Each structure stands twice: as structure tokens, then as C-alpha cells.
mmCIF file of C-alpha atoms in Angstrom:
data_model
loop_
_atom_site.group_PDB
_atom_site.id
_atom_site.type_symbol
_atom_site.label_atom_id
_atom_site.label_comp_id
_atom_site.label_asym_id
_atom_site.label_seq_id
_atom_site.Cartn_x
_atom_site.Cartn_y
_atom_site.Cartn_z
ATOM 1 C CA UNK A 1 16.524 6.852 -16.592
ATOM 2 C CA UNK A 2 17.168 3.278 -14.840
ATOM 3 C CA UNK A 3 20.760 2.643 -14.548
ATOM 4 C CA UNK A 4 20.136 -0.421 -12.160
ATOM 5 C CA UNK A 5 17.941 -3.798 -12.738
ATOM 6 C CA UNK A 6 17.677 -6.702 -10.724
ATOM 7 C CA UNK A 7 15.421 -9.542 -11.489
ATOM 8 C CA UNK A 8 15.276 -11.601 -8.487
ATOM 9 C CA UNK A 9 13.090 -14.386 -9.727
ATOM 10 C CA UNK A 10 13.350 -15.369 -13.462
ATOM 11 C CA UNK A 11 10.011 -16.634 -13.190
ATOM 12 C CA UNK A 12 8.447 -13.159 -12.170
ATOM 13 C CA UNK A 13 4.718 -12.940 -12.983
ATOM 14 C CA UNK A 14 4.130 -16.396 -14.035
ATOM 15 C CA UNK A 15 1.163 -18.281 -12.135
ATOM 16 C CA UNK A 16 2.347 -21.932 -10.757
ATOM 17 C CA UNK A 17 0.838 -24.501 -13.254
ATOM 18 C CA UNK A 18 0.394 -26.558 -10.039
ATOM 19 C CA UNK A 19 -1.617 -25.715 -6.662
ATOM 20 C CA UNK A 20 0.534 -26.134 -3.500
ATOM 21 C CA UNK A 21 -1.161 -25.963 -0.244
ATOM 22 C CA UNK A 22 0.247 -23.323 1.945
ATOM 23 C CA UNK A 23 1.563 -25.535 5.159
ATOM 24 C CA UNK A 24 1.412 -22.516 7.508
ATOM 25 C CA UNK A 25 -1.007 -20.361 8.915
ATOM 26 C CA UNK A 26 -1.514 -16.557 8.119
ATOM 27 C CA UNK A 27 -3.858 -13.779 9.275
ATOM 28 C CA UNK A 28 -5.053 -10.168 8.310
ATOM 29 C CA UNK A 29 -5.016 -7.769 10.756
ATOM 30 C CA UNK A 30 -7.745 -4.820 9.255
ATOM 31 C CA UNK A 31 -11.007 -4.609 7.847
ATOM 32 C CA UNK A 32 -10.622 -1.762 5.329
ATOM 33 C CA UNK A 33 -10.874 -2.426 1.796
ATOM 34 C CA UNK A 34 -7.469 -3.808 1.145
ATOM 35 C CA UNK A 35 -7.637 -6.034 3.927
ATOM 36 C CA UNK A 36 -11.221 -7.416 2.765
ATOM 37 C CA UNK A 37 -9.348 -8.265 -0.780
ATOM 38 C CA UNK A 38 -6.016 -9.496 0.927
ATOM 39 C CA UNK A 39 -8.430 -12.258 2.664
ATOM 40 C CA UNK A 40 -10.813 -13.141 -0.312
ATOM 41 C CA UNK A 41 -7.199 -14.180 -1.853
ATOM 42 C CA UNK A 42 -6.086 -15.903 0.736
ATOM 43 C CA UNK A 43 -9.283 -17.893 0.619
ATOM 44 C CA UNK A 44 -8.375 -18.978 -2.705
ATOM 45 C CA UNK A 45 -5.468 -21.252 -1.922
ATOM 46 C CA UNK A 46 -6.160 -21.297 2.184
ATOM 47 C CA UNK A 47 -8.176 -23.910 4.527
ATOM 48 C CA UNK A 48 -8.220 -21.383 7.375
ATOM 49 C CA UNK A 49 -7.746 -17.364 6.806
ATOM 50 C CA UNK A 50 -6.943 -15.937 10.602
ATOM 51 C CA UNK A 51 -8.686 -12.336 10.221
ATOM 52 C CA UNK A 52 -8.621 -9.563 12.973
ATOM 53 C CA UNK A 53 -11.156 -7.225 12.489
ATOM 54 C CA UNK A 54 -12.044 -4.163 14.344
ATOM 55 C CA UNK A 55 -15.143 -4.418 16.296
ATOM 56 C CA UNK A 56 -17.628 -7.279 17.264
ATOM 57 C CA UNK A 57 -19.903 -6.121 14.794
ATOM 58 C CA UNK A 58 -18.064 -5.822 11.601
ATOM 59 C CA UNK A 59 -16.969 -10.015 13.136
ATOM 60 C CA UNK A 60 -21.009 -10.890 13.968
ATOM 61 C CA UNK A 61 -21.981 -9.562 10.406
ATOM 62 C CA UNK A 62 -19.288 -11.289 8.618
ATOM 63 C CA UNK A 63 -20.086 -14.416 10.648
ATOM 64 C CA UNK A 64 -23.810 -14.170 9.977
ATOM 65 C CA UNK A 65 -24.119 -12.607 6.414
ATOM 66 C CA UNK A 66 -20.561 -13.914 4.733
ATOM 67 C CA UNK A 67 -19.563 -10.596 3.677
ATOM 68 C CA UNK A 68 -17.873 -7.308 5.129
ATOM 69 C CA UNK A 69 -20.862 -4.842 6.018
ATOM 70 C CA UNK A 70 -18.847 -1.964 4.785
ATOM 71 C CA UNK A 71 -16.205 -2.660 2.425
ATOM 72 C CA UNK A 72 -16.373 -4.840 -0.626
ATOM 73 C CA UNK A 73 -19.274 -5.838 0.231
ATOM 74 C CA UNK A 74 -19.808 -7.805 -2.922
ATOM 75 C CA UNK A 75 -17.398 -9.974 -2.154
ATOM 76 C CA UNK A 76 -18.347 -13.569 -0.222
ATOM 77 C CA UNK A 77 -16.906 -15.190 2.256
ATOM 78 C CA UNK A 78 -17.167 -19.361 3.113
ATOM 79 C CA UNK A 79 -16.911 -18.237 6.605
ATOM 80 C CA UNK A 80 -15.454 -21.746 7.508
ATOM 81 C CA UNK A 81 -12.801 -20.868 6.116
ATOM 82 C CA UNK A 82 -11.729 -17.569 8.172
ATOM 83 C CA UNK A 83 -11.049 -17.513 11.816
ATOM 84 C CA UNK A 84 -12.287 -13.873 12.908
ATOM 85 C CA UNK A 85 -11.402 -12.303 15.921
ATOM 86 C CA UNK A 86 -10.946 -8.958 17.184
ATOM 87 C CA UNK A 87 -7.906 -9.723 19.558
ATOM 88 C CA UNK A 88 -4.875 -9.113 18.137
ATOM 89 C CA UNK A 89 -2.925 -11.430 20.202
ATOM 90 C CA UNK A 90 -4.913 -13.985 19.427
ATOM 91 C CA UNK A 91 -4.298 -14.084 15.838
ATOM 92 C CA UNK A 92 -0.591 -13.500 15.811
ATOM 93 C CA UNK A 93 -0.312 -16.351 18.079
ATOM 94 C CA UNK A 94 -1.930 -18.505 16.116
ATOM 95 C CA UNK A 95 -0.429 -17.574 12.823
ATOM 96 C CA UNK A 96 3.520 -17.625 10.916
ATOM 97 C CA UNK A 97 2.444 -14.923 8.851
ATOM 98 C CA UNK A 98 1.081 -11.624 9.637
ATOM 99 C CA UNK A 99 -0.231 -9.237 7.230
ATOM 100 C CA UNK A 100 -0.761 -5.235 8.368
ATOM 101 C CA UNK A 101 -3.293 -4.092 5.948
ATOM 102 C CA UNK A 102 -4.954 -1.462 8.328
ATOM 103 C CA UNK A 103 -4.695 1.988 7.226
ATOM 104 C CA UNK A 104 -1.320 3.768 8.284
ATOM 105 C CA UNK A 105 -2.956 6.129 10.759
ATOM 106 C CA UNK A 106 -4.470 3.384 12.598
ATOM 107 C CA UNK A 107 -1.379 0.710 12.910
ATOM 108 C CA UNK A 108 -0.250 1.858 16.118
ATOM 109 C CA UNK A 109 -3.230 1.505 17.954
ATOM 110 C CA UNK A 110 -4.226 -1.400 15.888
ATOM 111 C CA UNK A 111 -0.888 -3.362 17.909
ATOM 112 C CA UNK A 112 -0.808 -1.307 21.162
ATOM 113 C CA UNK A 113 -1.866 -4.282 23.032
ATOM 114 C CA UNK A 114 0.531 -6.818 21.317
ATOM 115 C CA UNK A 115 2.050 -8.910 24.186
ATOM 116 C CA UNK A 116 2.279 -12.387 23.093
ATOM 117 C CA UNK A 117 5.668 -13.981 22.009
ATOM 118 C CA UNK A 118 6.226 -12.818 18.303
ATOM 119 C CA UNK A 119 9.555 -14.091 17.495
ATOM 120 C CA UNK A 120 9.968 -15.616 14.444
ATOM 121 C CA UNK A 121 6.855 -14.548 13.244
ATOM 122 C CA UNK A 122 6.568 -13.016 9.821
ATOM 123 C CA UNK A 123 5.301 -9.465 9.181
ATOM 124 C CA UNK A 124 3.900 -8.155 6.073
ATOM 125 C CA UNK A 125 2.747 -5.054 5.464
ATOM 126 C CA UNK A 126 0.278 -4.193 3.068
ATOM 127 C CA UNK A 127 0.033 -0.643 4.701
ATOM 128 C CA UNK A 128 1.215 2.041 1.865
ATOM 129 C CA UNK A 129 1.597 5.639 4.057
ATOM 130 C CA UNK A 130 3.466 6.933 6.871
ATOM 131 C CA UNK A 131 3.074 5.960 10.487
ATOM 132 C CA UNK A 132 2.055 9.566 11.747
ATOM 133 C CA UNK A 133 3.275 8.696 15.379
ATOM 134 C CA UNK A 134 6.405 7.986 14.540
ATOM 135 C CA UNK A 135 6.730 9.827 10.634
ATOM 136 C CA UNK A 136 8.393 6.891 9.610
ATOM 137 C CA UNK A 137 7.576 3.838 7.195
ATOM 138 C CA UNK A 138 6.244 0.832 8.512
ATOM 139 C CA UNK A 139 9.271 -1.072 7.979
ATOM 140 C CA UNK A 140 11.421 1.109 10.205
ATOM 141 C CA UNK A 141 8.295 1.219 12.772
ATOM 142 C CA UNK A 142 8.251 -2.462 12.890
ATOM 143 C CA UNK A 143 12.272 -3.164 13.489
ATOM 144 C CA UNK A 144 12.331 0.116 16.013
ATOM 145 C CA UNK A 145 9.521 -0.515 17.751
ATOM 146 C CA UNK A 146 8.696 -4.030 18.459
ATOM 147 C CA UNK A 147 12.535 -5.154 16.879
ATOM 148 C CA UNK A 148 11.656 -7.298 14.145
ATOM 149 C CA UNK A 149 14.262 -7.402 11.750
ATOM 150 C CA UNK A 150 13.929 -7.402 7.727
ATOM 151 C CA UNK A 151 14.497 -10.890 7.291
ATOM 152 C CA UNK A 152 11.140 -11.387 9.640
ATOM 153 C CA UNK A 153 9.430 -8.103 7.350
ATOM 154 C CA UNK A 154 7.564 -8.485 3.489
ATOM 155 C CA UNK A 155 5.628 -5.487 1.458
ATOM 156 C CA UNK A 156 2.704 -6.109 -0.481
ATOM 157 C CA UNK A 157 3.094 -4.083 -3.310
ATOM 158 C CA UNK A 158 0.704 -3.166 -6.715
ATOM 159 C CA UNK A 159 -0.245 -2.544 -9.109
ATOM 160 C CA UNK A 160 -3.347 -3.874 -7.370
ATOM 161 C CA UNK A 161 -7.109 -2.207 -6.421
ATOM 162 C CA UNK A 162 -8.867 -4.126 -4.293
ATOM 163 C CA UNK A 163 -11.992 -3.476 -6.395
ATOM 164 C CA UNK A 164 -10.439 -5.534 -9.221
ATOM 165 C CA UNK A 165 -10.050 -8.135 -7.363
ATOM 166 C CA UNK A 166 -12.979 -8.152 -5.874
ATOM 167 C CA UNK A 167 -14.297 -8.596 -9.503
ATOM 168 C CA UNK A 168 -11.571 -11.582 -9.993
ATOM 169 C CA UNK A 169 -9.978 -9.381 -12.991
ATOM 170 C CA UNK A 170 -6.089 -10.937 -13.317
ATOM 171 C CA UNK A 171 -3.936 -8.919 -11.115
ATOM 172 C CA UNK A 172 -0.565 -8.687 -9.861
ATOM 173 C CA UNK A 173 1.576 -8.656 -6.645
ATOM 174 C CA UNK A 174 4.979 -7.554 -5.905
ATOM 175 C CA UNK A 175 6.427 -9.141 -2.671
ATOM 176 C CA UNK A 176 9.370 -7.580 -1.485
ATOM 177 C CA UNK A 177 11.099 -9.434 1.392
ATOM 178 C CA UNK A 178 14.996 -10.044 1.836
ATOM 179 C CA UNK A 179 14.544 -14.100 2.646
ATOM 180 C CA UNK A 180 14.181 -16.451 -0.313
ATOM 181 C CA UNK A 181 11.964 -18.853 1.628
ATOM 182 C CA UNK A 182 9.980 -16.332 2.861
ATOM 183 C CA UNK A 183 9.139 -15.268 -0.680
ATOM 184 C CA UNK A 184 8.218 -18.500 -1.208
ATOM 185 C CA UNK A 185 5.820 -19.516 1.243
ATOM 186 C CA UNK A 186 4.179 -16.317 0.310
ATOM 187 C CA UNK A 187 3.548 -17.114 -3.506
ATOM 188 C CA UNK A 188 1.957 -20.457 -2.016
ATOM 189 C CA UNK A 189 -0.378 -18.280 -0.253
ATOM 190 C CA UNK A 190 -0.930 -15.848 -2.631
ATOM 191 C CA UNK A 191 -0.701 -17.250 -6.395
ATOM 192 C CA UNK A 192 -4.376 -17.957 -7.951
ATOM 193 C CA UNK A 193 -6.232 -17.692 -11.242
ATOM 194 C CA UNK A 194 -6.642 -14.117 -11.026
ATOM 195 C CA UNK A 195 -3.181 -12.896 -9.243
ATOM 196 C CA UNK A 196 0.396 -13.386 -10.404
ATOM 197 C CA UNK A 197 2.820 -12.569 -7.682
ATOM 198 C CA UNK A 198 6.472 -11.002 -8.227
ATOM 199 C CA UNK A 199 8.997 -11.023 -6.222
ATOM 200 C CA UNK A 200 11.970 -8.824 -4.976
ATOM 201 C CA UNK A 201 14.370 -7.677 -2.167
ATOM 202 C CA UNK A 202 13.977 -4.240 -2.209
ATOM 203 C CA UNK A 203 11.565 -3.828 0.707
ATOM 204 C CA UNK A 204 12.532 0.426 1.545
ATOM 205 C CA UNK A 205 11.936 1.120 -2.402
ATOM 206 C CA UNK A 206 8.879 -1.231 -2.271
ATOM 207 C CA UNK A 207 7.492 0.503 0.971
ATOM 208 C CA UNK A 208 8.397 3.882 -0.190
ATOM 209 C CA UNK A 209 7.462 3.791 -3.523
ATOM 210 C CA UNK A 210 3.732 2.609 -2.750
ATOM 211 C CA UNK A 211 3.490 6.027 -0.382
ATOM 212 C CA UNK A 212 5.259 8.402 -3.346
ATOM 213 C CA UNK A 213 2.428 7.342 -6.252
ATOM 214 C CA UNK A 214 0.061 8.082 -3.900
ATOM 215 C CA UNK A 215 0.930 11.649 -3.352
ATOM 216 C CA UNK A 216 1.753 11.530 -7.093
ATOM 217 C CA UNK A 217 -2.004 10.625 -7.585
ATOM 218 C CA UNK A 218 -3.359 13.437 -5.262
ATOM 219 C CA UNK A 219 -1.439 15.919 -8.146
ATOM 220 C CA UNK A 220 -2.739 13.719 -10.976
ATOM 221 C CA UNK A 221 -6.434 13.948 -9.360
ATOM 222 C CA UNK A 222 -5.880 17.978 -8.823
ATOM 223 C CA UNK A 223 -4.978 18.004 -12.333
ATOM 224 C CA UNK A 224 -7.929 16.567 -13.435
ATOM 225 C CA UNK A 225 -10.114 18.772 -11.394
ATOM 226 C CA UNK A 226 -8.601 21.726 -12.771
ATOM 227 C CA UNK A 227 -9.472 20.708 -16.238
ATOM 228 C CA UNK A 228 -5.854 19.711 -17.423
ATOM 229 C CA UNK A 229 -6.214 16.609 -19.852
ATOM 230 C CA UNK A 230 -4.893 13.678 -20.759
ATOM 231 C CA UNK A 231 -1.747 14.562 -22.721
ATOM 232 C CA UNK A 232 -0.544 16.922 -19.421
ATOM 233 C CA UNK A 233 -1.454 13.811 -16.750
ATOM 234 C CA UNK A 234 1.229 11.888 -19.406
ATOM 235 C CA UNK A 235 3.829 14.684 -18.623
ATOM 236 C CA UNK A 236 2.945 15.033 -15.006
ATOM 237 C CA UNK A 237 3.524 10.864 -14.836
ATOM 238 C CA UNK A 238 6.298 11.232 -16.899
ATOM 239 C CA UNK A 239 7.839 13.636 -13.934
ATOM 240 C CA UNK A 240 6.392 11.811 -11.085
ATOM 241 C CA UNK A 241 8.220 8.704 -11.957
ATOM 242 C CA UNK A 242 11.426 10.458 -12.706
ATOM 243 C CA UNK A 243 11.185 12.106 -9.442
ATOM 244 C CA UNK A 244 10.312 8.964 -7.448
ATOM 245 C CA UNK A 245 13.718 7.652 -8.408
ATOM 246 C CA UNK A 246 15.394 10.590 -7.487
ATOM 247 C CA UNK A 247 13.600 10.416 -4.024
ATOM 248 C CA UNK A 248 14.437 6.530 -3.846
ATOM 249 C CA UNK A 249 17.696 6.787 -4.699
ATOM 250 C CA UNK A 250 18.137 10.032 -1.920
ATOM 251 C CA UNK A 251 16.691 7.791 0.936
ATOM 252 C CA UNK A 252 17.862 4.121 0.165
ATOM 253 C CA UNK A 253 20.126 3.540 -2.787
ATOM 254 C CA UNK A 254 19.656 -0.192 -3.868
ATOM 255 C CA UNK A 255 19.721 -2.215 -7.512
ATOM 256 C CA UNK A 256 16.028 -1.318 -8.830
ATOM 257 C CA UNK A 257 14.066 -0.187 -11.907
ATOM 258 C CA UNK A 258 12.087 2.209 -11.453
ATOM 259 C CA UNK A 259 10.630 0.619 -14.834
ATOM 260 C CA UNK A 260 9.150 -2.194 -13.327
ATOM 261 C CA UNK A 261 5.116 -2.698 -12.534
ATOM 262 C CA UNK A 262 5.959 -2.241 -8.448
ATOM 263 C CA UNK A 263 6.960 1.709 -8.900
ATOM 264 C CA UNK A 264 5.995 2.745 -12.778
ATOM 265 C CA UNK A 265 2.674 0.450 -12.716
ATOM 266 C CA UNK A 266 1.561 1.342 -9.345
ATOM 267 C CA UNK A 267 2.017 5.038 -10.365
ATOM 268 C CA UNK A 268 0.221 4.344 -13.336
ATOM 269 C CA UNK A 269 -3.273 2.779 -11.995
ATOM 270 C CA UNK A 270 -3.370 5.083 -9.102
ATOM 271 C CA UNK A 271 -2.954 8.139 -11.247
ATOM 272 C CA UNK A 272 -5.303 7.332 -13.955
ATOM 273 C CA UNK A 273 -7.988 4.370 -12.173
ATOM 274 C CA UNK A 274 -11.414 5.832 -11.114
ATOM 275 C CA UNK A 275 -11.141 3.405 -8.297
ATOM 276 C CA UNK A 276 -7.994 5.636 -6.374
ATOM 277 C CA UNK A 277 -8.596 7.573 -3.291
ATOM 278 C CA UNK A 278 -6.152 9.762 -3.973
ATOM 279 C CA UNK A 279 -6.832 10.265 -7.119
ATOM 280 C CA UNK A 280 -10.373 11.331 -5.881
ATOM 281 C CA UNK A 281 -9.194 13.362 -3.046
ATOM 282 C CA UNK A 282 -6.977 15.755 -5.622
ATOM 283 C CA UNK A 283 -10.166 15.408 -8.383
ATOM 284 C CA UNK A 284 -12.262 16.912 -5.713
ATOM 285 C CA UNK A 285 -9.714 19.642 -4.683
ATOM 286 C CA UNK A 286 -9.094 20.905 -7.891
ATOM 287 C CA UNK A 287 -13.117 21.550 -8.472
ATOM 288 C CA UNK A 288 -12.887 23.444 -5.285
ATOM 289 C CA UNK A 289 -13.399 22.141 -2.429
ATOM 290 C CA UNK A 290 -11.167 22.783 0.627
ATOM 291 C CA UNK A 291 -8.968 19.824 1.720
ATOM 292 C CA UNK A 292 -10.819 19.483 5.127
ATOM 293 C CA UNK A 293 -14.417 19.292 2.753
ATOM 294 C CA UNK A 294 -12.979 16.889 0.307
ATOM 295 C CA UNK A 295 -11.264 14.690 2.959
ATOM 296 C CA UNK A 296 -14.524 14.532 5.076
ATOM 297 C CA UNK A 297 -16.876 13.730 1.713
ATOM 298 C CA UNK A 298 -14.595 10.414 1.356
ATOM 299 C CA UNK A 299 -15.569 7.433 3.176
ATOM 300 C CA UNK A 300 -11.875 5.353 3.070
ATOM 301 C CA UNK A 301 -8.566 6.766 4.061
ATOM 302 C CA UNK A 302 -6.320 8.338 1.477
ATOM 303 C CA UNK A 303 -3.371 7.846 2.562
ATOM 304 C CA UNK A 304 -1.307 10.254 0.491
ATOM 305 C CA UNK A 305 -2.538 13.014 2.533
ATOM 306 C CA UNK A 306 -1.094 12.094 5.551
ATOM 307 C CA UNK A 307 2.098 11.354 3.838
ATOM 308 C CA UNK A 308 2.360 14.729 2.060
ATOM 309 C CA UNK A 309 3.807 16.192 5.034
ATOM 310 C CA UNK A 310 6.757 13.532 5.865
ATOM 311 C CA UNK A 311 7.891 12.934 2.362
ATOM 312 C CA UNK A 312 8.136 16.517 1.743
ATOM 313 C CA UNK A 313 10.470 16.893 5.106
ATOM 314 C CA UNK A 314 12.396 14.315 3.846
ATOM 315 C CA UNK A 315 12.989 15.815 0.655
ATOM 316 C CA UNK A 316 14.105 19.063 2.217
ATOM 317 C CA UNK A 317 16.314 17.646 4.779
ATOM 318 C CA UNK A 318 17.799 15.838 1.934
ATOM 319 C CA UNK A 319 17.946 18.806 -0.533
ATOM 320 C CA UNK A 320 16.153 17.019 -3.048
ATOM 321 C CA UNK A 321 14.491 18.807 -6.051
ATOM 322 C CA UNK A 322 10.811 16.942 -5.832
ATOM 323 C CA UNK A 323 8.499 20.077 -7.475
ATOM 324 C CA UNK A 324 5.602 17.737 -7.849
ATOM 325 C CA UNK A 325 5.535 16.922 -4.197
ATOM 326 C CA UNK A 326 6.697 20.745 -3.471
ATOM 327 C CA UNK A 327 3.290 21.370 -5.374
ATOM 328 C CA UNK A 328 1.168 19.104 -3.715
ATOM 329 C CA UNK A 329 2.238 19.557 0.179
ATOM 330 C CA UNK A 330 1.573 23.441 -0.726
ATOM 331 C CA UNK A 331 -1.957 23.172 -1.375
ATOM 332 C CA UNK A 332 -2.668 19.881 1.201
ATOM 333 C CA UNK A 333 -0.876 21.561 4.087
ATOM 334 C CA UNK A 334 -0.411 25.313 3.022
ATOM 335 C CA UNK A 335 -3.637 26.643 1.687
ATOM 336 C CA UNK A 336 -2.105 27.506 -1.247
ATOM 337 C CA UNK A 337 -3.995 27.897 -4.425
ATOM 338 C CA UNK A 338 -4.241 24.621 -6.430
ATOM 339 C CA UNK A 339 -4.307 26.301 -9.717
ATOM 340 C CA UNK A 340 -1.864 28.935 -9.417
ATOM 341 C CA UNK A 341 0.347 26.041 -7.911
ATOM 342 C CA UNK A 342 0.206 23.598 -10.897
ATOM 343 C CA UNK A 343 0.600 26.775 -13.289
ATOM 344 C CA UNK A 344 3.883 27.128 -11.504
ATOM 345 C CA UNK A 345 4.194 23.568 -11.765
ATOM 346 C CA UNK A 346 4.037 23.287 -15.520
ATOM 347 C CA UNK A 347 7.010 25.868 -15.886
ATOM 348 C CA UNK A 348 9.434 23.244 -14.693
ATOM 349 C CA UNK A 349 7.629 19.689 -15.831
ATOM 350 C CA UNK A 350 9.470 18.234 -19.148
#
């Protein structure tokens, strides 16, 4: 199936026997679940964590209590170690590295008022959907809109649920950026006893391939509603990653294996982990309840819904053959039957 490999850093996956301070500053803009973990690992290895949140009180009650009142709320905070704010120009000012980890749907707004000088600051995005404003990734949002260029762009990729590391359970990172001493600096923030960091270049297949598993995991959650079992989900995985390299290799052909934790391990945990959104979302479709119902029962975003739409236009436009997300966008954005879709769908799965 993979006919390409690069390994970019020999050393993939290996925690540094030896703590090195980061020497620049870095903020979180969000205060979703991902962002919440994205800070508690910054903490780790940080003296200051810049962190803009998205009201004045989600910012008093992490001030006052230590902890976000919403998400993760385990999870506790040395509060002299984060900066919060909820001015975005603040914290980009004040930081080298910015990481996006609000939910896709809420990125625009979340920099509408970005005015301060940005220029050689760094941009990651932790943001794994479609920016519905503009239907494209974030990457492409970033250099289009506000022109910042891939060598001033990373991805945070899995396989990683911020519920794990919320619990500290070892977990890794894929970091996808195009600049070698970017990649660096990043591992200094991000490296601890409980995540390994790996790196890579491939920041389109990174970015892309973090939206595909989640519509992969919708159809691996509707499948589970339905009553399918485990040996089909195998099959339908077995597919999904088969067409995600078709889809990746349609939209930006680069040297990648498809093989590697980034795109097959993602695809894994969010199909099969109890902790995915998506996964949920389909789970709760395929017992019956309308997409509207099931979306409005969940309490976080799943993003795979709102990419359903603009993958699927991209695979037509592109004459792909993607039945899996054929399947899915039917019953999301069709009304289409889930179970006489995915009886359809098991005629052509292999």
C-alpha cells in the first residue's frame, strides 16, 4: 500500500534523556479540551504558558480555582505559570509561538481582531477540521488570509486524546513543519515524561489526514450503533486507511507512509477510543437519532461533521473513488438511511 517513506528524524519517538529549557515564549489560543491538554504540557517543560481563553470567566475561574471550569477539569494548573488573557493580540505579541487549538468553526472569529505585527511569528495549529468560512484547511487559511507562509506554519498531529493526557498516560506527537529549527524548538517545548514527539515535513498530509480519520470515525461510530462488530470495524479501518491515501495522494502528493502513527494511529484511536467525538456522534446516529439530536446531545465539537461536506466536494471535483466518505456525507448531510447506506457500503469494502 505505501510506496513512499520518509523518516525525517532518526530519532523519532524517543524522549530527550536531558531537559532543555525552551528559550522562547509560546501561547494557546482556545479553551476547549485540546487546548486545556496542549497547556498542561506546556507546563511541564515551561516557566510561563501565554493562554488566550474565551471569556473573563472561564480566565477568573482558572485564576481562582487552578483548573478549566468546563473542560478537563481534573487537570491543575500552577497558575503562576500561565499568563491568561482573553485578547488575542496580546498574546501573540508577547509570544514566538502560537498554537490554534480552538475548534475549526470558531478560528475565524477567534483572530478577527488580530492587528498587531505578526511577522516572524510561528503558527501551529492544533485545529483538525475545515475552516467553514473559507472550506479550506487551516494551513491554506493561514498563508491566504493573514500570508504566513509554511516555513512560519506547524501541525500538531496524534495519535493523542486529550483525556489521556490529562491522566499523564505516555503519549505521542507528530509535528509537522517544513523548518528544521522550528521542529526543534518545538520538541523543547513539548517533550516530557508522558509525551514523545515526532517529527515531519509533511504539513498538507498532516493537516488533512487529522480531518479524514475523523470522518472515518463518524462511519466507525455508525457502525457500532448499528450493531456491526469488531471484525467489520477491522475491514471498515482497513478501507478507511487505504482510502485516506488515495485522498492524500489526489490533493497533495508528497513522500509519506500512510503506515506511520500520524495517519494509521490517529485513525486507529479515533475509530476504536471511547473518548472520540466522532466516534460518539456516528455511535449515536446509528441507534437512531437524527444528526441534528445527536449533534445537540454532545457537549464538544465534532469536528468531522463539519468536514463531511468539504472533503466529499473535494473528492468529487477530483473524481476520486472515497465510498466510505460517499457513505458518511449521505447520511450527515442527505438524510439518507444509515443502515441501508453501510449495507451498500459493505458490497464494495475488501
Amino acid at each position: 500500500m505505501a510506496k513512499k517513506k520518509v523518516k525525517d528524524n532518526p530519532s523519532s519517538g524517543k524522549a530527550k534523556s536531558t531537559k532543555i529549557e525552551p528559550t522562547q515564549q509560546i501561547g494557546v489560543v482556545g479553551s476547549g479540551s485540546f487546548a486545556t491538554a496542549i497547556v498542561k504540557m506546556l507546563t511541564e517543560n515551561c516557566k510561563t504558558v501565554h493562554w488566550c481563553v474565551r471569556n473573563e470567566f472561564v480566565k477568573g475561574a482558572i485564576e481562582l480555582r487552578g483548573h478549566n471550569p468546563t473542560y478537563l477539569t481534573s487537570v491543575s494548573f500552577n497558575t503562576k505559570k500561565l499568563h491568561l488573557t482573553t485578547d488575542i493580540n496580546e498574546l501573540v505579541a508577547a509570544c514566538d509561538f502560537i498554537v490554534l487549538a480552538t475548534p475549526s468553526i470558531y478560528l475565524a472569529s477567534a483572530l478577527e481582531g488580530l492587528s498587531c505585527d505578526y511577522k516572524n511569528k510561528v503558527f501551529i495549529s492544533a485545529i483538525k477540521g475545515i475552516v467553514p468560512e473559507y472550506n479550506d484547511v487551516v494551513a491554506h487559511y493561514l498563508k491566504d488570509k493573514f500570508d504566513i507562509g509554511f516555513r512560519n506554519q506547524a501541525v500538531i498531529a496524534g495519535p493523542c486524546h486529550a483525556e489521556e493526557v490529562a491522566m499523564e498516560r505516555l503519549s505521542y506527537l507528530t509535528i509537522a513543519t517544513v523548518e528544521e529549527a522550528v521542529s526543534e524548538q518545538l520538541d523543547t517545548f513539548f517533550t516530557s515524561s508522558f509525551i514523545k514527539v515526532n517529527h515531519s515535513t509533511d504539513i498538507l498530509g498532516n493537516e488533512y489526514s487529522a480531518i479524514l480519520k475523523n470522518i472515518y470515525a463518524i462511519g466507525a461510530g455508525i457502525a457500532s450503533g448499528l450493531g456491526y462488530g469488531d471484525n467489520f470495524t477491522a475491514v471498515f479501518v482497513s478501507n478507511a486507511i487505504r482510502e485516506m491515501e488515495t485522498f492524500l495522494e489526489g490533493v497533495y502528493e508528497a513522500p509519506r507512509d500512510v503506515n506511520e502513527s500520524a495517519y494509521l494511529g490517529d485513525l486507529l484511536v479515533t475509530a476504536y477510543s471511547l473518548f472520540s467525538r466522532n466516534r460518539n456522534l456516528g455511535n449515536l446516529i446509528g441507534k437512531g437519532y437524527t444528526v441534528k439530536s445527536a449533534i445537540q446531545s454532545m457537549n464538544m465539537v465534532a469536528e468531522g461533521y463539519y468536514a463531511a461536506a468539504s472533503i466529499y466536494e473535494t473528492a468529487k471535483q477530483k473524481k476520486m473513488e472515497t465510498p466510505i466518505i460517499d457513505a458518511v456525507y449521505a447520511i450527515l448531510y442527505q438524510e439518507k438511511n444509515a443502515e441501508k447506506q453501510f449495507k451498500k457500503l459493505t458490497a464494495k469494502l475488501t
